[in-house]
Amino acid sequence: MSSTTVQAFPPSEEFAAQANANAEIYDRADADRLEFWAEQARRLDWATDFTDTLDWSNAPFAKWFVGGKLNVSVNCVDRHVAAGKGDRVAIHWVGEPGDTRDLTYSQLLTEVSKAANYFTSIGLQAGDRVAIYMPMVPEALISMLACARLGLTHSVVFAGFSSGALRSRVDDAEAKLVITTDGQYRRGEPAPLKTNVDEALGTGDDAAKSVEKVLVVRRTNHDPDLNWVEGRDVWWEDTVDQQSDVHEPEAFDSEHPLFLLYTSGTTGKPKGIVHSSGGYLTQVSYTFHYVFDHKEGRDVFWCGADIGWVTGHSYLVYGPLSNGATEVVYEGTPNSPNEHRHFEIIEKYGVTIYYIAPTLIRTFMKWGQQIPEAHDLSSVRLLGSVGEPINPEAWRWFREVIGGGKAPIVDTWWQTETGAIMISPLPGVTATKPGSAMKPLPGISANIVDDQGNPVGAGEQGYLVLDQPWPAMLRGIWGDEERFRDTYWSRFAEQGWYFAGDGARYDEDHALWVLGRVDDVMNVSGHRISTAEVESALVGHSGVAEAAVIGAADETTGQGIVAFVILREGVENTGDELIAELRMQVSVEISPIAKPREINVVPELPKTRSGKIMRRLLKDVAEGRELGDTSTLVDPSVFEAIRSKKS
Ligand code: 6R9
């Protein structure tokens, strides 16, 4: 695909005139990167100033803002109240059954202080770990901030994970406290959640050794047989709510571990990614301000991610709140009670900045544009995408249908490990191309290289590396220094670069295109073809709602391309005729070598709860193997349907 022929969208004059960013900040960052970051760190309130911006002498273990001390929760809450903004709404919370709750910054301070007082009362001390296994209720965010306030390192475990996944994370981190809810809503129905905690923590000889208390927020109130372990389990309303609402915070070292977040690796055991306080908060705060062009007191921000993922940590908690933002936090699924839910919320709260994953955009496309069109979405002025490469079709639809044909889109590339956005256009400054994350942010340095570490030319695919440390970078894998070095720093050890695990290429204009995980890059007859590129071509066909592509072992070509597609609502499957059309589509869009060997029309694609397509499992199907680990799938039964439809 020749990306230079892709239409670029320059920023409108109107947007540029009011934008937080301008072209000059790239120059400033280039002129003196460390000075630039020191300047960004000044966005925060430091109790003790830092003496050095970066200590990289023990690479790959970085220290940023050396000697500085700060309190993360003070930066997210107290300082806004102290500045007279206490009455500003921090969180417009929307529950799945339709209940709502607004929390101002003053109210947030009260709640966070009470929780901090309770945590202290049960003997927790800075450095202890706390597991948070909760749906998207306000107390989840309050708990995270209360941990931050006390220097307790939180480990949020997605509430859709199984009890086994929770147990392994609790054990690995040796968490002393687990915070949960009695139940959670799932597509309109209450389901137990604390039961999973009981299962996870076990009893007798099998009991999780580290856990002293389980703190339970009442949410669904529907489980008459709720199990209760005397001495271990307590209700939030009986404990936290009874505490004083005054709490004197203490400052912590810039490098103090703010949180652990487990992410799956190539081996089965999840890695506990460790994030710091000062460096992390600096970069999430900086990126929130510039990438989302956030205007305090005017914008209403909505990030659709769950706090169980890094996007929820950085752009639902620490980024927006450190900037004094007003944001929407929605508890439920997008089609509960019906497909209008997101658009009703945008309309009701006047959401101005809307940040979601491409998979959701494609779902909206599948539902049809008459649904968003039934709502006044004119408040939306900026759109963001994250989590996977966005195909140009979805990009255009997003801008047209949700963004009124004019809202800029920021396609933000980053990872759990990077902590904050790394590669993205700056709205009002960067001309965007549908499907490209464009270029590294000011202060960030990335490159695309071949196996030997040589830069690749325009149009050639290579590995995405980060060749300079950045403030929000992971500080390690919890308890496993060797795995940290191995996973990220061994591939380009000589050069000392971070290997992101993604493939990418520059086009002729030096715009950066992320092509997906390198394990998703196929090699067909010696040609490297990205699964994302083929998927994008398939989705470019008017009948296709969503596509997943994998490289399956092939005797003659090394790998053969196998595609799985879902058709749009109302599109008829004409069998061979359709398949021929789709193959032609790919041939025309990319090249005849990219034509899928096999195209299967299926009713569903297997996805993780964070919305990523599990290509590994599709590969198992395509290669006729037993399925690998399906524990992170939303709905393991989709495979029955896929197998039965597979040609
Ligand atoms: C933030 C987040 C990280 C992986 C990353 C890449 C993919 C994320 C992307 C993107 C293309 C984007 N990814 N954003 N690919 N364009 N804008 O998603 O973190 O869950 O750790 O996933 O997601 O493959 O390596 P995480």
XYZ file of C-alpha atoms and ligand atoms in Angstrom:
673
model
C 0.000 0.000 0.000
C 1.463 3.327 -0.929
C 0.767 5.447 2.102
C 1.791 8.737 0.555
C -1.198 8.501 -1.717
C -3.337 8.342 1.399
C -5.173 11.584 1.968
C -3.602 13.562 4.813
C -5.751 15.686 7.091
C -3.995 18.909 8.032
C -5.195 20.603 11.215
C -7.840 23.227 10.675
C -6.820 26.820 11.323
C -9.554 27.071 13.861
C -8.257 24.134 15.867
C -4.622 25.165 15.530
C -5.382 28.651 16.801
C -6.617 27.329 20.121
C -4.367 24.254 20.481
C -2.187 23.655 23.538
C 0.637 22.445 21.304
C 2.556 24.223 18.589
C 5.374 23.177 16.269
C 7.922 24.878 18.464
C 7.659 22.330 21.275
C 9.280 19.700 19.048
C 12.216 22.058 18.585
C 12.463 22.760 22.275
C 12.504 19.054 23.080
C 15.064 18.348 20.348
C 17.338 21.123 21.538
C 17.595 19.710 25.064
C 15.597 16.594 25.792
C 16.353 16.406 29.491
C 15.690 20.075 30.039
C 12.389 19.577 28.227
C 11.415 16.784 30.597
C 12.507 18.781 33.634
C 10.176 21.504 32.402
C 7.324 18.998 32.069
C 7.980 17.718 35.590
C 7.271 21.240 36.815
C 3.663 20.664 35.840
C 3.512 18.786 39.138
C 3.812 19.962 42.730
C 7.008 18.623 44.304
C 7.436 18.599 48.072
C 11.188 18.373 47.518
C 12.688 19.474 44.254
C 14.704 16.984 42.205
C 18.423 17.498 41.754
C 18.969 15.520 38.527
C 16.570 14.912 35.688
C 17.806 11.443 34.755
C 20.207 8.889 36.139
C 20.760 6.238 33.447
C 24.044 4.979 34.871
C 22.497 1.660 35.846
C 20.657 1.094 32.554
C 18.145 -0.372 31.872
C 17.077 0.678 35.363
C 16.244 4.369 35.076
C 15.855 6.988 37.757
C 13.985 10.109 36.764
C 13.783 13.348 38.712
C 16.368 12.095 41.150
C 16.003 13.212 44.754
C 12.562 14.697 44.125
C 9.678 13.908 46.445
C 5.992 14.229 45.741
C 2.624 12.795 46.612
C 0.729 11.516 43.589
C -2.731 11.844 45.147
C -2.004 15.424 46.257
C -1.157 16.164 42.644
C -4.381 14.570 41.438
C -6.722 15.924 44.096
C -5.604 18.238 46.920
C -3.864 20.815 44.815
C -6.975 21.453 42.725
C -9.016 21.963 45.874
C -6.324 24.259 47.287
C -6.449 26.256 44.044
C -10.156 26.960 44.549
C -11.413 24.331 42.101
C -12.994 22.093 44.722
C -16.483 22.485 43.287
C -15.467 21.341 39.835
C -16.772 17.896 38.922
C -13.898 15.437 38.702
C -15.971 12.388 37.845
C -19.372 12.035 36.216
C -19.933 8.413 37.069
C -22.557 6.427 35.149
C -23.557 3.015 36.461
C -24.666 0.301 34.102
C -28.254 0.097 35.466
C -28.580 3.853 34.975
C -27.674 5.146 38.438
C -25.297 8.115 38.411
C -22.996 9.904 40.815
C -21.013 13.107 40.379
C -17.908 13.616 42.479
C -16.358 17.065 42.751
C -12.679 17.434 43.545
C -13.605 18.357 47.167
C -15.730 15.239 47.487
C -12.981 13.167 45.947
C -10.550 14.529 48.542
C -12.952 13.565 51.331
C -13.359 10.029 49.991
C -9.662 9.488 49.326
C -8.765 10.778 52.790
C -11.218 8.403 54.482
C -9.894 5.438 52.560
C -6.303 6.433 53.366
C -7.184 6.690 57.056
C -8.713 3.243 56.976
C -5.727 1.699 55.192
C -3.470 3.220 57.838
C -5.721 1.961 60.640
C -5.234 -1.641 59.536
C -1.485 -1.246 59.630
C -0.638 -0.864 55.950
C 2.598 0.966 55.301
C 4.307 2.558 52.330
C 5.673 -0.126 50.054
C 2.966 -2.696 50.898
C 0.927 -4.014 47.965
C -2.840 -3.791 47.573
C -4.842 -5.746 44.995
C -7.866 -3.965 43.522
C -10.353 -6.311 41.861
C -13.326 -4.130 41.108
C -15.708 -3.088 38.377
C -15.714 0.550 37.318
C -17.245 2.038 40.454
C -16.025 5.330 41.969
C -14.495 3.426 44.894
C -12.082 1.758 42.476
C -10.565 5.106 41.535
C -10.767 6.288 45.149
C -8.880 3.156 46.250
C -6.132 3.714 43.700
C -5.687 7.312 44.807
C -5.755 6.366 48.494
C -3.004 3.806 47.858
C -0.991 6.443 46.016
C -1.500 8.807 48.921
C 0.114 6.355 51.344
C 2.812 5.011 49.053
C 1.014 1.656 48.881
C 1.700 0.016 45.529
C -1.577 -0.960 43.902
C -2.094 -3.861 41.581
C -5.388 -3.557 39.749
C -6.667 -6.876 38.451
C -9.361 -6.652 35.771
C -12.669 -7.735 37.311
C -13.351 -9.939 34.311
C -10.380 -12.135 35.145
C -10.885 -15.504 36.737
C -10.167 -16.348 40.356
C -7.049 -18.226 39.242
C -5.676 -15.145 37.516
C -6.420 -13.083 40.621
C -4.696 -15.593 42.881
C -1.497 -15.700 40.860
C -1.325 -11.899 40.883
C -2.077 -11.649 44.602
C 0.618 -14.226 45.346
C 3.216 -12.751 43.050
C 2.803 -9.289 44.599
C 2.188 -10.642 48.123
C -0.734 -8.268 48.504
C -1.905 -7.656 52.071
C -5.260 -6.165 51.189
C -7.727 -7.087 48.446
C -10.439 -4.560 47.586
C -13.502 -5.820 45.736
C -17.277 -5.475 45.408
C -20.029 -7.910 46.323
C -20.997 -8.194 42.677
C -20.838 -6.483 39.335
C -23.213 -5.791 36.483
C -22.649 -7.692 33.316
C -24.827 -6.706 30.394
C -27.600 -5.619 32.708
C -27.480 -8.594 35.050
C -25.873 -8.626 38.496
C -23.182 -11.294 38.850
C -21.218 -12.217 41.960
C -17.667 -10.928 42.248
C -16.625 -11.438 45.850
C -17.211 -15.159 45.294
C -14.240 -15.090 42.919
C -12.127 -13.467 45.607
C -13.115 -16.185 48.090
C -12.249 -18.818 45.532
C -8.981 -17.113 44.720
C -7.843 -16.674 48.292
C -8.691 -20.240 49.314
C -8.873 -21.608 52.846
C -6.750 -23.585 55.278
C -3.439 -24.806 53.907
C -4.307 -23.422 50.516
C -5.062 -19.885 51.737
C -3.224 -16.965 50.133
C -0.643 -16.267 52.810
C -0.129 -12.568 52.318
C -3.752 -11.405 52.501
C -4.893 -9.946 55.819
C -8.076 -8.143 54.841
C -10.703 -8.123 52.117
C -12.492 -4.801 51.814
C -15.876 -5.049 50.094
C -17.858 -2.262 48.447
C -21.585 -2.952 48.214
C -22.574 -2.648 44.584
C -25.196 -5.131 43.401
C -26.563 -6.221 46.789
C -28.148 -9.272 45.214
C -26.235 -12.220 46.605
C -28.096 -13.664 49.627
C -25.456 -16.360 50.130
C -22.530 -13.968 50.196
C -19.707 -15.765 51.947
C -18.096 -13.845 54.800
C -14.816 -14.673 56.528
C -14.927 -13.173 60.005
C -11.847 -11.170 60.836
C -10.776 -10.993 57.203
C -13.723 -9.447 55.386
C -15.073 -5.962 56.036
C -17.629 -3.740 54.327
C -16.477 -0.386 52.991
C -19.532 1.292 54.548
C -18.670 -0.059 58.023
C -15.019 0.904 57.862
C -13.887 3.483 55.313
C -17.082 5.511 55.597
C -16.609 5.782 59.360
C -13.161 7.370 59.128
C -12.156 10.988 59.526
C -12.153 12.894 56.240
C -8.927 14.658 57.076
C -5.678 13.030 56.108
C -2.242 14.589 56.192
C -0.267 13.267 53.230
C 3.423 12.501 53.191
C 5.706 12.882 50.169
C 7.466 9.906 48.552
C 10.547 9.513 46.460
C 10.112 10.115 42.760
C 11.091 6.482 42.124
C 8.672 5.035 44.677
C 6.676 2.243 42.941
C 3.196 3.628 42.335
C 1.696 0.501 40.846
C 2.150 -2.929 39.364
C 0.128 -3.966 36.377
C 0.257 -7.515 35.114
C 0.392 -8.103 31.410
C 0.699 -11.361 29.546
C 3.962 -12.298 27.940
C 5.065 -15.008 25.584
C 5.442 -17.506 28.397
C 2.287 -18.285 30.356
C 3.244 -16.372 33.496
C 2.018 -12.774 33.565
C 4.617 -10.083 34.159
C 4.092 -7.494 36.882
C 5.110 -4.294 35.163
C 6.430 -1.805 37.731
C 5.747 1.916 37.395
C 7.235 4.818 39.308
C 5.677 7.942 40.823
C 7.428 11.096 39.565
C 8.399 10.006 36.064
C 5.123 8.246 35.421
C 2.970 11.126 36.606
C 5.041 13.651 34.671
C 4.532 11.886 31.358
C 0.861 10.997 31.800
C 0.151 14.553 32.867
C 2.128 16.035 29.967
C 0.586 13.747 27.344
C -2.922 14.313 28.651
C -2.477 18.057 28.296
C -0.959 18.095 24.815
C -2.249 14.980 23.051
C -5.821 15.557 24.178
C -5.500 19.346 23.979
C -7.188 19.477 27.340
C -8.674 22.777 28.516
C -9.256 22.920 32.239
C -12.780 23.793 33.257
C -14.122 23.498 29.703
C -13.539 20.018 28.392
C -15.379 16.855 29.343
C -13.109 13.899 28.741
C -14.162 10.302 28.302
C -11.791 7.386 28.092
C -13.680 4.171 27.448
C -11.022 1.885 28.920
C -11.403 -0.165 32.076
C -9.121 0.544 35.042
C -7.953 -3.061 34.677
C -5.766 -1.965 31.730
C -2.982 0.547 31.495
C -5.147 2.930 29.483
C -7.501 3.075 32.451
C -4.632 3.836 34.821
C -3.066 6.566 32.732
C -6.051 8.214 31.060
C -8.896 7.512 33.423
C -7.106 8.158 36.684
C -3.676 9.776 36.732
C -3.618 11.793 33.492
C -7.021 13.484 33.720
C -7.026 14.002 37.480
C -3.493 15.429 37.624
C -4.759 17.983 35.097
C -7.888 18.873 37.060
C -10.086 17.472 34.300
C -13.784 16.672 34.356
C -14.326 13.177 33.044
C -16.944 10.520 32.475
C -16.459 7.116 34.045
C -18.879 4.522 32.696
C -19.337 1.207 34.453
C -20.855 -0.965 31.781
C -20.792 -2.360 28.288
C -21.531 -0.221 25.201
C -24.744 -2.077 24.369
C -26.366 -2.035 27.742
C -29.309 -1.562 27.701
C -28.927 -0.935 23.959
C -26.486 0.311 21.314
C -27.308 3.951 22.024
C -25.586 3.977 25.401
C -22.306 5.668 24.531
C -23.963 8.303 22.393
C -26.533 9.092 25.059
C -23.698 9.624 27.531
C -21.803 11.883 25.121
C -24.951 13.895 24.586
C -25.939 14.104 28.240
C -22.558 15.212 29.581
C -21.417 17.151 26.531
C -18.316 15.002 26.092
C -15.699 16.939 24.137
C -12.823 14.442 24.002
C -13.586 10.791 23.369
C -10.854 8.137 23.554
C -11.632 4.500 22.633
C -10.217 1.415 20.914
C -10.560 0.636 17.184
C -12.402 -2.581 17.987
C -15.210 -0.518 19.508
C -15.253 1.806 16.515
C -15.676 -1.208 14.237
C -18.434 -2.509 16.474
C -20.218 0.830 16.137
C -19.793 0.566 12.351
C -21.354 -2.855 12.454
C -24.342 -1.566 14.405
C -24.811 1.130 11.790
C -24.418 4.883 11.723
C -28.094 5.558 12.254
C -27.431 4.916 15.939
C -24.926 7.728 16.585
C -26.847 9.883 14.107
C -29.867 9.784 16.399
C -27.896 11.895 18.897
C -26.441 15.349 19.156
C -22.711 14.684 19.248
C -21.743 18.240 18.364
C -19.832 18.680 21.630
C -17.143 16.258 20.430
C -14.059 18.181 19.287
C -11.275 15.606 19.548
C -11.134 11.839 19.110
C -8.535 9.356 20.255
C -7.733 5.768 19.370
C -5.594 3.270 21.260
C -4.771 -0.386 21.638
C -4.205 -1.652 18.118
C -3.566 -0.317 14.664
C -6.643 1.513 13.448
C -7.622 0.642 9.912
C -8.209 3.659 7.653
C -11.865 2.707 7.121
C -12.578 2.886 10.835
C -10.526 6.065 11.137
C -12.563 7.797 8.458
C -15.846 6.586 9.884
C -14.844 7.761 13.365
C -13.996 11.228 12.132
C -17.037 11.518 9.905
C -19.780 10.003 12.038
C -18.605 10.699 15.588
C -16.372 13.695 14.947
C -18.770 15.587 12.686
C -16.301 15.424 9.801
C -13.869 17.742 11.531
C -12.651 16.453 14.894
C -8.950 15.590 14.719
C -8.061 12.007 15.605
C -5.070 11.176 17.749
C -3.954 7.622 17.055
C -1.878 6.974 20.151
C 0.728 4.223 20.243
C 2.008 3.079 23.591
C 2.117 0.020 25.858
C 1.627 -1.114 29.432
C 5.395 -0.950 29.608
C 5.736 2.600 28.297
C 3.214 3.882 30.866
C 2.085 6.795 28.746
C 1.524 7.790 25.124
C 4.734 7.713 23.067
C 3.814 8.078 19.411
C 0.887 10.221 18.341
C 0.008 13.262 16.318
C -0.326 16.517 18.261
C -3.742 17.973 17.470
C -3.558 21.375 15.874
C 0.015 20.731 14.777
C 0.413 17.405 12.994
C -1.337 16.591 9.732
C -2.748 13.090 10.199
C -3.033 10.119 7.900
C -5.743 7.554 8.591
C -4.001 4.568 10.144
C -0.716 6.224 11.069
C 0.351 7.204 14.588
C 2.543 9.741 12.760
C 5.545 10.486 14.969
C 7.095 10.311 18.429
C 5.943 13.008 20.818
C 8.313 15.799 21.778
C 10.796 14.312 24.248
C 10.384 10.776 22.895
C 12.801 9.067 20.572
C 11.917 6.003 18.511
C 13.385 4.299 15.509
C 12.602 1.506 13.073
C 15.437 -0.910 12.514
C 16.244 -4.287 10.976
C 17.575 -7.381 12.768
C 21.030 -5.864 13.042
C 19.758 -2.559 14.319
C 20.266 -0.657 11.075
C 17.604 1.930 10.287
C 15.269 0.731 7.528
C 14.396 2.835 4.506
C 11.014 4.330 3.713
C 8.439 1.658 2.963
C 10.442 -1.155 4.541
C 9.181 -2.963 7.595
C 11.331 -3.183 10.684
C 11.250 -3.362 14.458
C 10.052 -0.462 16.528
C 12.644 0.468 19.161
C 12.813 3.215 21.739
C 16.388 4.385 21.714
C 16.262 6.858 24.601
C 14.827 6.404 28.089
C 11.553 8.186 28.869
C 10.064 9.273 32.222
C 7.103 6.854 32.352
C 9.131 3.820 31.289
C 8.644 0.638 33.254
C 11.147 0.289 36.070
C 11.198 -3.476 35.848
C 9.179 -6.665 36.143
C 8.169 -7.279 39.740
C 10.659 -9.669 41.306
C 12.276 -10.704 38.024
C 15.198 -8.612 36.938
C 16.409 -11.181 34.453
C 13.110 -11.429 32.667
C 13.028 -7.645 32.428
C 16.421 -7.555 30.720
C 15.585 -10.544 28.538
C 12.202 -9.428 27.329
C 12.929 -5.837 26.468
C 16.649 -5.170 26.407
C 18.371 -8.267 25.018
C 17.369 -8.017 21.374
C 19.336 -4.791 20.873
C 21.572 -5.178 23.910
C 24.612 -3.760 22.193
C 22.850 -0.525 21.411
C 20.951 -0.427 24.704
C 17.566 0.025 23.032
C 14.162 -0.983 24.272
C 12.515 -3.474 21.922
C 8.795 -2.815 21.818
C 7.767 -6.073 20.140
C 5.983 -4.191 17.370
C 6.726 -3.960 13.686
C 6.543 -0.597 11.963
C 7.529 1.323 8.886
C 7.996 4.892 7.766
C 6.322 6.075 4.614
C 7.909 8.500 2.184
C 6.847 11.437 4.352
C 8.459 9.854 7.395
C 5.050 9.193 8.941
C 5.260 6.176 11.233
C 2.909 3.229 10.697
C 2.709 0.685 13.493
C 1.997 -2.694 11.937
C 1.189 -4.726 15.015
C 3.164 -7.159 17.087
C 6.051 -8.689 15.256
C 4.611 -12.048 15.997
C 1.737 -10.838 13.845
C 3.930 -10.027 10.907
C 3.694 -12.807 8.361
C 6.356 -13.995 6.019
C 4.914 -15.216 2.753
C 7.402 -16.386 0.148
C 10.009 -14.177 1.739
C 7.767 -11.132 1.720
C 6.924 -9.542 4.990
C 3.229 -8.703 5.219
C 1.505 -7.304 8.255
C -1.665 -8.933 9.477
C -2.962 -5.430 10.203
C -2.454 -4.355 6.631
C -4.428 -7.293 5.219
C -7.130 -6.784 7.827
C -7.387 -3.175 6.896
C -7.791 -4.085 3.230
C -10.525 -6.581 4.048
C -12.383 -4.133 6.234
C -12.132 -1.715 3.322
C -14.689 -3.906 1.529
C -18.164 -2.525 2.106
C -19.539 -5.858 3.274
C -16.973 -6.537 5.993
C -17.394 -5.371 9.568
C -14.300 -6.897 11.078
C -11.402 -9.070 10.044
C -8.595 -11.004 11.696
C -5.662 -12.333 9.750
C -2.951 -14.764 10.705
C 0.004 -16.386 9.035
C -0.489 -20.161 9.047
C 2.337 -22.564 8.292
C 2.477 -23.323 4.581
C 4.645 -25.958 2.929
C 5.531 -23.951 -0.122
C 5.412 -20.328 0.913
C 6.581 -20.496 4.538
C 3.410 -18.915 5.741
C 0.053 -18.600 4.097
C -2.433 -15.894 4.889
C -5.633 -17.038 6.536
C -8.412 -14.556 7.167
C -11.480 -14.645 9.368
C -14.139 -12.050 8.603
C -17.419 -10.927 10.109
C -19.932 -9.445 7.684
C -21.859 -6.286 8.334
C -25.428 -6.504 9.491
C -27.693 -7.293 6.538
C -24.930 -8.290 4.100
C -25.577 -11.583 2.365
C -22.879 -14.222 2.274
C -22.740 -15.153 -1.399
C -20.099 -17.809 -0.798
C -17.422 -18.164 -3.469
C -18.424 -14.930 -5.136
C -17.849 -12.948 -1.957
C -14.572 -14.725 -1.211
C -13.308 -13.914 -4.703
C -14.247 -10.272 -4.237
C -12.441 -10.099 -0.920
C -9.288 -11.689 -2.319
C -9.377 -9.196 -5.166
C -9.793 -6.368 -2.693
C -6.591 -7.350 -0.902
C -4.775 -7.873 -4.152
C -5.683 -4.378 -5.305
C -5.107 -2.642 -1.972
C -1.772 -4.235 -1.111
C -0.430 -6.637 -3.690
C -1.279 -10.040 -5.167
C 1.223 -11.600 -2.756
C -0.976 -10.501 0.127
C -4.049 -12.344 -1.165
C -5.315 -14.606 1.599
C -4.958 -18.302 0.948
C -8.150 -18.876 2.833
C -11.015 -16.628 3.911
C -13.504 -17.830 6.484
C -16.752 -15.988 7.109
C -17.480 -16.371 10.817
C -20.073 -14.989 13.233
C -17.620 -13.806 15.923
C -13.919 -13.270 16.502
C -12.182 -14.446 19.656
C -11.243 -11.404 21.732
C -9.644 -10.710 25.047
C -11.603 -8.610 27.455
C -9.493 -5.624 26.492
C -10.734 -6.044 22.938
C -7.644 -7.504 21.317
C -8.206 -10.235 18.799
C -6.495 -13.426 19.924
C -4.696 -14.302 16.719
C -2.718 -16.996 18.447
C -5.929 -18.993 18.857
C -7.007 -18.394 15.281
C -3.634 -19.730 14.263
C -4.310 -22.855 16.275
C -7.591 -23.281 14.399
C -6.033 -22.568 10.998
C -3.227 -25.016 11.616
C -5.584 -27.655 12.958
C -4.101 -27.740 16.459
C -5.683 -28.082 19.843
C -6.484 -24.640 21.221
C -3.918 -23.068 23.529
C -4.771 -21.185 26.684
C -8.235 -19.621 26.267
C -8.539 -18.260 29.813
C -8.442 -14.598 28.802
C -11.137 -14.937 26.159
C -14.402 -13.098 26.701
C -16.409 -15.906 25.262
C -14.637 -19.233 24.685
C -17.697 -20.621 22.889
C -16.966 -18.502 19.786
C -14.675 -21.291 18.681
C -17.492 -23.740 18.212
C -19.046 -21.252 15.820
C -15.761 -20.558 14.039
C -14.901 -24.218 13.630
C -18.301 -25.069 12.250
C -18.085 -22.244 9.676
C -14.490 -22.828 8.708
C -14.191 -23.811 5.074
C -1.948 1.122 25.496
C -2.029 -0.353 25.234
C 0.315 -2.628 23.720
C 0.298 -3.084 22.277
C 1.377 -2.442 21.451
C 0.767 -2.501 20.068
C -0.696 -2.259 20.313
C -1.407 0.024 21.135
C -1.551 1.129 19.276
C -1.104 -0.178 18.996
C -0.990 0.327 16.762
C -1.723 2.032 18.178
N -1.042 -0.839 20.173
N -1.728 1.202 20.615
N -0.823 -0.571 17.738
N -1.424 1.575 16.946
N -2.174 3.286 18.357
O -2.808 -0.798 24.407
O -1.187 -1.139 25.958
O -2.387 -3.362 26.282
O 0.104 -3.086 26.726
O -0.830 -3.117 24.404
O -0.923 -2.688 21.660
O 0.933 -3.766 19.520
O 2.588 -3.165 21.564
P -1.090 -2.736 25.914
